[in-house]
PDB file of C-alpha atoms in Angstrom:
ATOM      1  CA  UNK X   1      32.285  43.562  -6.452  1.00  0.00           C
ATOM      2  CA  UNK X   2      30.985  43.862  -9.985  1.00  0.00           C
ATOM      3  CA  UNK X   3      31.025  40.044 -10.344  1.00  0.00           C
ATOM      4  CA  UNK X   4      29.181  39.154  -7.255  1.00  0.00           C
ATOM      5  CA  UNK X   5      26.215  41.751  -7.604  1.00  0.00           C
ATOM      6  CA  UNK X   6      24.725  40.142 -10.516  1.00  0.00           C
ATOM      7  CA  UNK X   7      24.265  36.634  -8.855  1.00  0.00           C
ATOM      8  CA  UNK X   8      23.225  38.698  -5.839  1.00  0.00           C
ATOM      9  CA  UNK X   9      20.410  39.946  -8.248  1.00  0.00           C
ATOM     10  CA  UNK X  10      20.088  36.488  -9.905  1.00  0.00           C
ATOM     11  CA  UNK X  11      19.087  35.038  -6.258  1.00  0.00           C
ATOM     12  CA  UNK X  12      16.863  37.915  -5.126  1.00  0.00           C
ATOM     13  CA  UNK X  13      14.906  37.324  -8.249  1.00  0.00           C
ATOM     14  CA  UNK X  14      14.914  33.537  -8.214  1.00  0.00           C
ATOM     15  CA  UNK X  15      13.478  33.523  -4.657  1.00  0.00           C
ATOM     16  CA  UNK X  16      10.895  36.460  -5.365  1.00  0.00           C
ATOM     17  CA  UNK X  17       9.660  34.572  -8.310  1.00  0.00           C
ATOM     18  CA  UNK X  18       9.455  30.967  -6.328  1.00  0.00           C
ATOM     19  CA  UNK X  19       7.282  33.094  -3.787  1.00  0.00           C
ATOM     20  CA  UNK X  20       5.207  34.810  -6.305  1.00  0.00           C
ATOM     21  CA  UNK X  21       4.736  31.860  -8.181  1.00  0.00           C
ATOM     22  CA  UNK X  22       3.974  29.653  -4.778  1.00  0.00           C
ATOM     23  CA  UNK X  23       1.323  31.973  -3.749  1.00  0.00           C
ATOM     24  CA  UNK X  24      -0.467  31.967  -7.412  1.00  0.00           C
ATOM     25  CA  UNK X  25      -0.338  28.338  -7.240  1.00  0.00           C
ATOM     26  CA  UNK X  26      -1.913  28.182  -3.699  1.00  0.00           C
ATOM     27  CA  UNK X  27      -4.715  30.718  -4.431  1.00  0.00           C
ATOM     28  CA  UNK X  28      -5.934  29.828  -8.240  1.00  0.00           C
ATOM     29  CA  UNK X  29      -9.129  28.610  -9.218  1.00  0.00           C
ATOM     30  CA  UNK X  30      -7.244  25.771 -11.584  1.00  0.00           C
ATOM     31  CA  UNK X  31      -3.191  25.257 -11.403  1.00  0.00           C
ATOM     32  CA  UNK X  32      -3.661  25.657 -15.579  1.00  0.00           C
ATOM     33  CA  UNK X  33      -4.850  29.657 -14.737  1.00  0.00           C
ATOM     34  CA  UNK X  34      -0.806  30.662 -13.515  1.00  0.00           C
ATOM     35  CA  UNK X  35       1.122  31.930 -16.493  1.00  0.00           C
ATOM     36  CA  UNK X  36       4.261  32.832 -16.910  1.00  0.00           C
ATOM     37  CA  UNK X  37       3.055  36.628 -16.957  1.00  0.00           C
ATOM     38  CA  UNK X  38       0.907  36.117 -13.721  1.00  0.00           C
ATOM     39  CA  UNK X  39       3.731  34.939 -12.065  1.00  0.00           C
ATOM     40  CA  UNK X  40       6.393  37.649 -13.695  1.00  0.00           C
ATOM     41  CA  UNK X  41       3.848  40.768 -12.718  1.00  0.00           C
ATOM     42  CA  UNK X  42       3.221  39.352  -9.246  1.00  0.00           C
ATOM     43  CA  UNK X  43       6.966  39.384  -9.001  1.00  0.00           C
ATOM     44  CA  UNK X  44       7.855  42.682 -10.105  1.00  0.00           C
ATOM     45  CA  UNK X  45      10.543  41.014 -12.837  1.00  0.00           C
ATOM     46  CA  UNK X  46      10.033  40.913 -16.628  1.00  0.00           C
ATOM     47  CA  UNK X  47       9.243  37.760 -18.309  1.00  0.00           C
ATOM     48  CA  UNK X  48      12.841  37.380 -19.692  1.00  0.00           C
ATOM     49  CA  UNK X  49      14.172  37.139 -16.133  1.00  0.00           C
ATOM     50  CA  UNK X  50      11.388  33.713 -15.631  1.00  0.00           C
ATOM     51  CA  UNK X  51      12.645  32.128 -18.883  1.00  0.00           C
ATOM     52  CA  UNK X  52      16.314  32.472 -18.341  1.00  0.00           C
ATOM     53  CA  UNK X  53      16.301  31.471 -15.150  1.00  0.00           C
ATOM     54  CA  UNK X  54      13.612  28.250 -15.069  1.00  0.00           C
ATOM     55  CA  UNK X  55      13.530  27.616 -18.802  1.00  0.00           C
ATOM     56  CA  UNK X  56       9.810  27.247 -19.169  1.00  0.00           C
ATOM     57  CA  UNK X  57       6.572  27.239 -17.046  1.00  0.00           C
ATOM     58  CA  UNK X  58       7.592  23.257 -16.688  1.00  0.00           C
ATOM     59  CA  UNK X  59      11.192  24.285 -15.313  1.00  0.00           C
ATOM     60  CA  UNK X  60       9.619  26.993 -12.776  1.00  0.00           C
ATOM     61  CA  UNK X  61       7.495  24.497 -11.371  1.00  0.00           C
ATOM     62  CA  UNK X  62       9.894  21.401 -10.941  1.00  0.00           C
ATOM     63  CA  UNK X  63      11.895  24.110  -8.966  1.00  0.00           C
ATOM     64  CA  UNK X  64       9.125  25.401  -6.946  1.00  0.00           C
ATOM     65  CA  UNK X  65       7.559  21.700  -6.295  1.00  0.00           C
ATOM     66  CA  UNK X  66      11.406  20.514  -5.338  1.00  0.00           C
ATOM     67  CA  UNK X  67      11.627  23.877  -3.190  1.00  0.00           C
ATOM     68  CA  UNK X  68       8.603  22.974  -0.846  1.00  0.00           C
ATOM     69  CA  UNK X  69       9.395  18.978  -1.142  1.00  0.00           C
ATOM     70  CA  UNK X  70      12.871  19.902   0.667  1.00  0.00           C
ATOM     71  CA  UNK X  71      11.903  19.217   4.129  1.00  0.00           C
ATOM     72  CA  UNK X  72      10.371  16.120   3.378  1.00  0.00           C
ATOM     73  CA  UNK X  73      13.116  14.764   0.947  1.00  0.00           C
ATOM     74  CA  UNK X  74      15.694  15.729   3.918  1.00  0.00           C
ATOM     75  CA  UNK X  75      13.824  13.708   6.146  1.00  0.00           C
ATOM     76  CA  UNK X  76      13.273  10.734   3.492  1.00  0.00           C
ATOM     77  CA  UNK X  77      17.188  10.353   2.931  1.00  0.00           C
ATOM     78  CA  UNK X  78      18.620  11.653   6.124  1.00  0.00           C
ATOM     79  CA  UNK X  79      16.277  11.751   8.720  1.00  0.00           C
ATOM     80  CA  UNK X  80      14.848   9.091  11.964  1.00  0.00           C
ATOM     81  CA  UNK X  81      12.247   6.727  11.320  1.00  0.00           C
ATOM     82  CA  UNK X  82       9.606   6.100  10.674  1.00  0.00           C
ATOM     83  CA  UNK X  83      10.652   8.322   6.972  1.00  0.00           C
ATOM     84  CA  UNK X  84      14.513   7.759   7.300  1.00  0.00           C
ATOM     85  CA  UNK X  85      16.445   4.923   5.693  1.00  0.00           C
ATOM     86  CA  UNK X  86      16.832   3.029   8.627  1.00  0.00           C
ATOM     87  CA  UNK X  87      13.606   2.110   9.221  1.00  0.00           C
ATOM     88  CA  UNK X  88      11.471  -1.022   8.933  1.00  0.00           C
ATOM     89  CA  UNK X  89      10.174  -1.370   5.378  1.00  0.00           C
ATOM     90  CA  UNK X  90       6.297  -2.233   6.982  1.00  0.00           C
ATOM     91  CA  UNK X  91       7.041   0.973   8.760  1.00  0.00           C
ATOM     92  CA  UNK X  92       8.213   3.549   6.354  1.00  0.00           C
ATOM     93  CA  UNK X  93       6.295   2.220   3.405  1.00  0.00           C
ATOM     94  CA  UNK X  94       3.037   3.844   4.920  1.00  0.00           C
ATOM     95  CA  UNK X  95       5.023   6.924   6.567  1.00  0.00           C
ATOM     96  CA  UNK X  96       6.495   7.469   3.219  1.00  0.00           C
ATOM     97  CA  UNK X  97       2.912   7.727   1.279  1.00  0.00           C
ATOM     98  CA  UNK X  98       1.439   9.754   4.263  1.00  0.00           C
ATOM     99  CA  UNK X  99       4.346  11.798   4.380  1.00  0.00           C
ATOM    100  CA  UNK X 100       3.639  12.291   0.664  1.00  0.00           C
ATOM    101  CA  UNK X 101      -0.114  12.458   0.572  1.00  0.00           C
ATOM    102  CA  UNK X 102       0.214  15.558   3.207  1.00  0.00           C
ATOM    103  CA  UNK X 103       2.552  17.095   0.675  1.00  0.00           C
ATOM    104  CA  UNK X 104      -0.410  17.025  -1.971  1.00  0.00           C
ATOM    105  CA  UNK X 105      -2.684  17.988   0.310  1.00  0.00           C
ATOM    106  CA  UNK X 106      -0.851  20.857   1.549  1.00  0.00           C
ATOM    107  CA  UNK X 107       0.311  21.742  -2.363  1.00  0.00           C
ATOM    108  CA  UNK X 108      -3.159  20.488  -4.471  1.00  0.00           C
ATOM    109  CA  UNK X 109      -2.611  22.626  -7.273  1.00  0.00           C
ATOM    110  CA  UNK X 110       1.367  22.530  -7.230  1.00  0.00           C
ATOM    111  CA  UNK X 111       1.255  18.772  -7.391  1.00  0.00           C
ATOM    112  CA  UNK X 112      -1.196  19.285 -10.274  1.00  0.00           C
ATOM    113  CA  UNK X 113       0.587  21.464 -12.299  1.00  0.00           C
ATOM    114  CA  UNK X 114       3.496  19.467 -11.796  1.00  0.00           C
ATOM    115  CA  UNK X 115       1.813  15.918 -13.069  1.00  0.00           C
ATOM    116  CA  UNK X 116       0.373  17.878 -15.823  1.00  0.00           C
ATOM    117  CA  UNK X 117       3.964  18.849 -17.004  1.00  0.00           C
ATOM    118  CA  UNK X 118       4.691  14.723 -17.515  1.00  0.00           C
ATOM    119  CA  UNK X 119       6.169  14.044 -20.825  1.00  0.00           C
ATOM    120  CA  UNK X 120       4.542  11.669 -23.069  1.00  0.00           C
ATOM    121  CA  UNK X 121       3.857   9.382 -19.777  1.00  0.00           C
ATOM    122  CA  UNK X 122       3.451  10.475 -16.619  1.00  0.00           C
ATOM    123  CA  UNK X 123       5.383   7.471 -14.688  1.00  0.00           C
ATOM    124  CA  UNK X 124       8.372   8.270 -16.907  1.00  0.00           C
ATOM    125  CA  UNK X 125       8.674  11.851 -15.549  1.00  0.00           C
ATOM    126  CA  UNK X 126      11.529  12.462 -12.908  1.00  0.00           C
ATOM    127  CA  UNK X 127       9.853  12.929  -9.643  1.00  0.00           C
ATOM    128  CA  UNK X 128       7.602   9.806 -10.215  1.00  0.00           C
ATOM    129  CA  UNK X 129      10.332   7.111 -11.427  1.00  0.00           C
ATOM    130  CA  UNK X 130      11.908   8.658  -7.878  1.00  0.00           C
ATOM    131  CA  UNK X 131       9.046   7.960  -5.876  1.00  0.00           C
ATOM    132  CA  UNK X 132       8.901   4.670  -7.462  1.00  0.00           C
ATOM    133  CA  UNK X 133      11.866   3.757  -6.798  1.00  0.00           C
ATOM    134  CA  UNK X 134      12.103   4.512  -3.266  1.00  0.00           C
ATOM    135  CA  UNK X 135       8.566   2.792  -2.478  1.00  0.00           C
ATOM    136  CA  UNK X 136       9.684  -0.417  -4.847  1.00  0.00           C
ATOM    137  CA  UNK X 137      13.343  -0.608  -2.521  1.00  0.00           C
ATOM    138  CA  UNK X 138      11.653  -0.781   0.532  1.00  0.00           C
ATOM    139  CA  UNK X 139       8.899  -3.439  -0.737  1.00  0.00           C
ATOM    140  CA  UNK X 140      11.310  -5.619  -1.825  1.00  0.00           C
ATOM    141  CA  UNK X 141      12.562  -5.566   1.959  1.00  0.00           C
ATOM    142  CA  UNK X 142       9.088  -7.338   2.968  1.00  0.00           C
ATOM    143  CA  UNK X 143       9.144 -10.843   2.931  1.00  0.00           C
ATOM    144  CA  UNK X 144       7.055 -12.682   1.153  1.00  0.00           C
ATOM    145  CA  UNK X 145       5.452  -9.765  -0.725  1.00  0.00           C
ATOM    146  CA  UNK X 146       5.527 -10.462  -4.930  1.00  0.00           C
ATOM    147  CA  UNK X 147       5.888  -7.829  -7.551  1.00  0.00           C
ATOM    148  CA  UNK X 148       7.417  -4.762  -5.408  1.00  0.00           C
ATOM    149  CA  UNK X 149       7.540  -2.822  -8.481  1.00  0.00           C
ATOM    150  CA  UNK X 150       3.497  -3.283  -9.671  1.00  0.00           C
ATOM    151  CA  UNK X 151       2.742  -2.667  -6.023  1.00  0.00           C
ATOM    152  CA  UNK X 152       4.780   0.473  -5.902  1.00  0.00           C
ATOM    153  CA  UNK X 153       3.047   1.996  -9.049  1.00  0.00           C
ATOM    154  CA  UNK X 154      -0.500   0.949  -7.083  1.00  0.00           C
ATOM    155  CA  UNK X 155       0.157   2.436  -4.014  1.00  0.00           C
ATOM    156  CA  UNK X 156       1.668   5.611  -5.954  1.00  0.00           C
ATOM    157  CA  UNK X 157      -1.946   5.883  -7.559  1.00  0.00           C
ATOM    158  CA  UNK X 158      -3.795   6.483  -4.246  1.00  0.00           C
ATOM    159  CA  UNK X 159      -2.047   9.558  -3.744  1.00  0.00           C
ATOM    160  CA  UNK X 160      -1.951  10.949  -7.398  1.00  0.00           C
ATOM    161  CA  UNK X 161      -2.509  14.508  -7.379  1.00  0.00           C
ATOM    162  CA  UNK X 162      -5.494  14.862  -9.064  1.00  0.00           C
ATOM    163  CA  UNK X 163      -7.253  12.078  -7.142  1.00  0.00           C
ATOM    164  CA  UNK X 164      -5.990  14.038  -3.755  1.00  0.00           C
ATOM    165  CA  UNK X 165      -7.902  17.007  -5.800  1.00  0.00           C
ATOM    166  CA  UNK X 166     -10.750  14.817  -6.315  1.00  0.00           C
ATOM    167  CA  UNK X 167     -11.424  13.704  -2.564  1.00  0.00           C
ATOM    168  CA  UNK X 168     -10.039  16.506  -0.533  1.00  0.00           C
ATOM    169  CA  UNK X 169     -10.925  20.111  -3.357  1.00  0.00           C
ATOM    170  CA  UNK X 170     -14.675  18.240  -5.063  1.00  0.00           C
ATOM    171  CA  UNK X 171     -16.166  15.816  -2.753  1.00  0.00           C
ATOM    172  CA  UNK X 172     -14.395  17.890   0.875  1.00  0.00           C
ATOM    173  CA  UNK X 173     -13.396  14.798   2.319  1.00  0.00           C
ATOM    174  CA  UNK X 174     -11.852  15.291   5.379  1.00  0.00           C
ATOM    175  CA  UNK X 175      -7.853  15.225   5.294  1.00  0.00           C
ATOM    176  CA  UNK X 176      -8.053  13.022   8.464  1.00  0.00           C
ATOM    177  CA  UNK X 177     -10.274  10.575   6.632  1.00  0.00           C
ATOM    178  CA  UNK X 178      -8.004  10.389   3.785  1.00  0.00           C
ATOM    179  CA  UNK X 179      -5.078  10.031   5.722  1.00  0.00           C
ATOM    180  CA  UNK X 180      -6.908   7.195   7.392  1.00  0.00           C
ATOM    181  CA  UNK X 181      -8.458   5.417   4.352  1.00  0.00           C
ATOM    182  CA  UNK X 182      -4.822   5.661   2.773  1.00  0.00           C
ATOM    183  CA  UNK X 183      -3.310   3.862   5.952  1.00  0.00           C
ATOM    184  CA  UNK X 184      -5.937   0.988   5.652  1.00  0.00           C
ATOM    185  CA  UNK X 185      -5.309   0.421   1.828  1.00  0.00           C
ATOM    186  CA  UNK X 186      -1.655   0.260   2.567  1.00  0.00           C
ATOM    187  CA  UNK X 187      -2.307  -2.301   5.420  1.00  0.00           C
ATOM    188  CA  UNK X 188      -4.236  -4.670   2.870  1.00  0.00           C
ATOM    189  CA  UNK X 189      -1.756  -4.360   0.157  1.00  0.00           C
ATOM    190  CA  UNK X 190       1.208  -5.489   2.326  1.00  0.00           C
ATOM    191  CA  UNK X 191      -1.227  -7.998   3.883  1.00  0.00           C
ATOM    192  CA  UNK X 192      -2.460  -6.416   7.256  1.00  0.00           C
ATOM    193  CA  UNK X 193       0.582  -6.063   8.609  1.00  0.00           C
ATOM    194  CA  UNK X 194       0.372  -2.021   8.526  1.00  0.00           C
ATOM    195  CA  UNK X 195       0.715  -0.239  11.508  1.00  0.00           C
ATOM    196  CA  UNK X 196      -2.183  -0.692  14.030  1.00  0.00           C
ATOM    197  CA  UNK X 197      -2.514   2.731  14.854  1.00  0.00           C
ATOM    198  CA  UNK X 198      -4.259   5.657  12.606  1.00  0.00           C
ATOM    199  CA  UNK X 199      -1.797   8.274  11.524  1.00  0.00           C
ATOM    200  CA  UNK X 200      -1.174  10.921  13.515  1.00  0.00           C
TER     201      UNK X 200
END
């Protein structure tokens, strides 16, 4: 019993701190605002507990970001078409950057925070090179398409975080629009083949 209550502790605190931190993310001004100490205070643990647990700030929110990505990863690598593996690459190459651009949307100043944390380049940090590579696998499916891995690093930019921020948090486009100008770009890259309909 005395070896299981500390990893009892260990997850009570880990999930507190996810939801303290998820919550600062969602409701601040700027994603650069959270600290470390907001999100320690907010979750009734000392800092100590954040760093040996995550790491750093850059550790806490890879976990959170890969916490709230779960669903859609799940439904990326196990789940039906249009997202799943199994489906036509001129169909899940736009489900897979709607499916993604929602994500932003939903998370504007997660995704921020977590582009912010890139190395020296942003296209060499994890989550991007797997993006990339999941995007350039299924291009390379299309015939007669060129250059799958260019045109996976373009379509990758139209749904950058901070140009989701741009449209969607400055200029209050509407998330339908977005959706809908993202699904016409995508058409014209692979060459109007897209799908016909708008995203639901």
């Amino acid at each position: 019993m005395t070896e299981r209550r500390p990893r009892k502790d260990a997850a009570r605190n880990r999930a507190a701190v996810l939801a303290a931190a998820d919550t600062l993310f969602t409701e601040c001004e700027s994603p650069e605002d959270v600290t470390m100490a907001d999100i320690a205070t907010a979750a009734g643990v000392g800092k100590g507990t954040l760093f040996r647990a995550f790491g750093d700030r850059t550790g806490l929110i890879r976990a959170l970001y890969a916490t709230r990505l779960e669903p859609v990863r799940s439904a990326v690598e196990e789940g039906p078409p249009p997202l799943g593996p199994d489906a036509p690459p001129l169909q899940r190459v736009p489900a897979l950057l709607d499916a993604l651009l929602c994500f932003k949307l939903d998370n504007r100043h997660l995704a921020l925070a977590l582009e912010a944390t890139g190395s020296d380049s942003p296209y060499q940090a994890e989550h991007y090179e797997r993006w990339h590579s999941l995007l350039r696998s299924a291009l390379e499916q299309i015939p007669g398409l060129t250059n799958s891995d260019f045109t996976a690093h373009a379509l990758l930019a139209a749904v950058r975080a901070d140009l989701v921020e741009h449209l969607a948090g400055q200029k209050g486009v509407p998330r339908e629009d977005i959706r809908k100008q993202l699904a016409s770009f995508i058409a014209e890259v692979l060459g109007g083949t897209g799908p016909d309909e708008a995203p639901r």
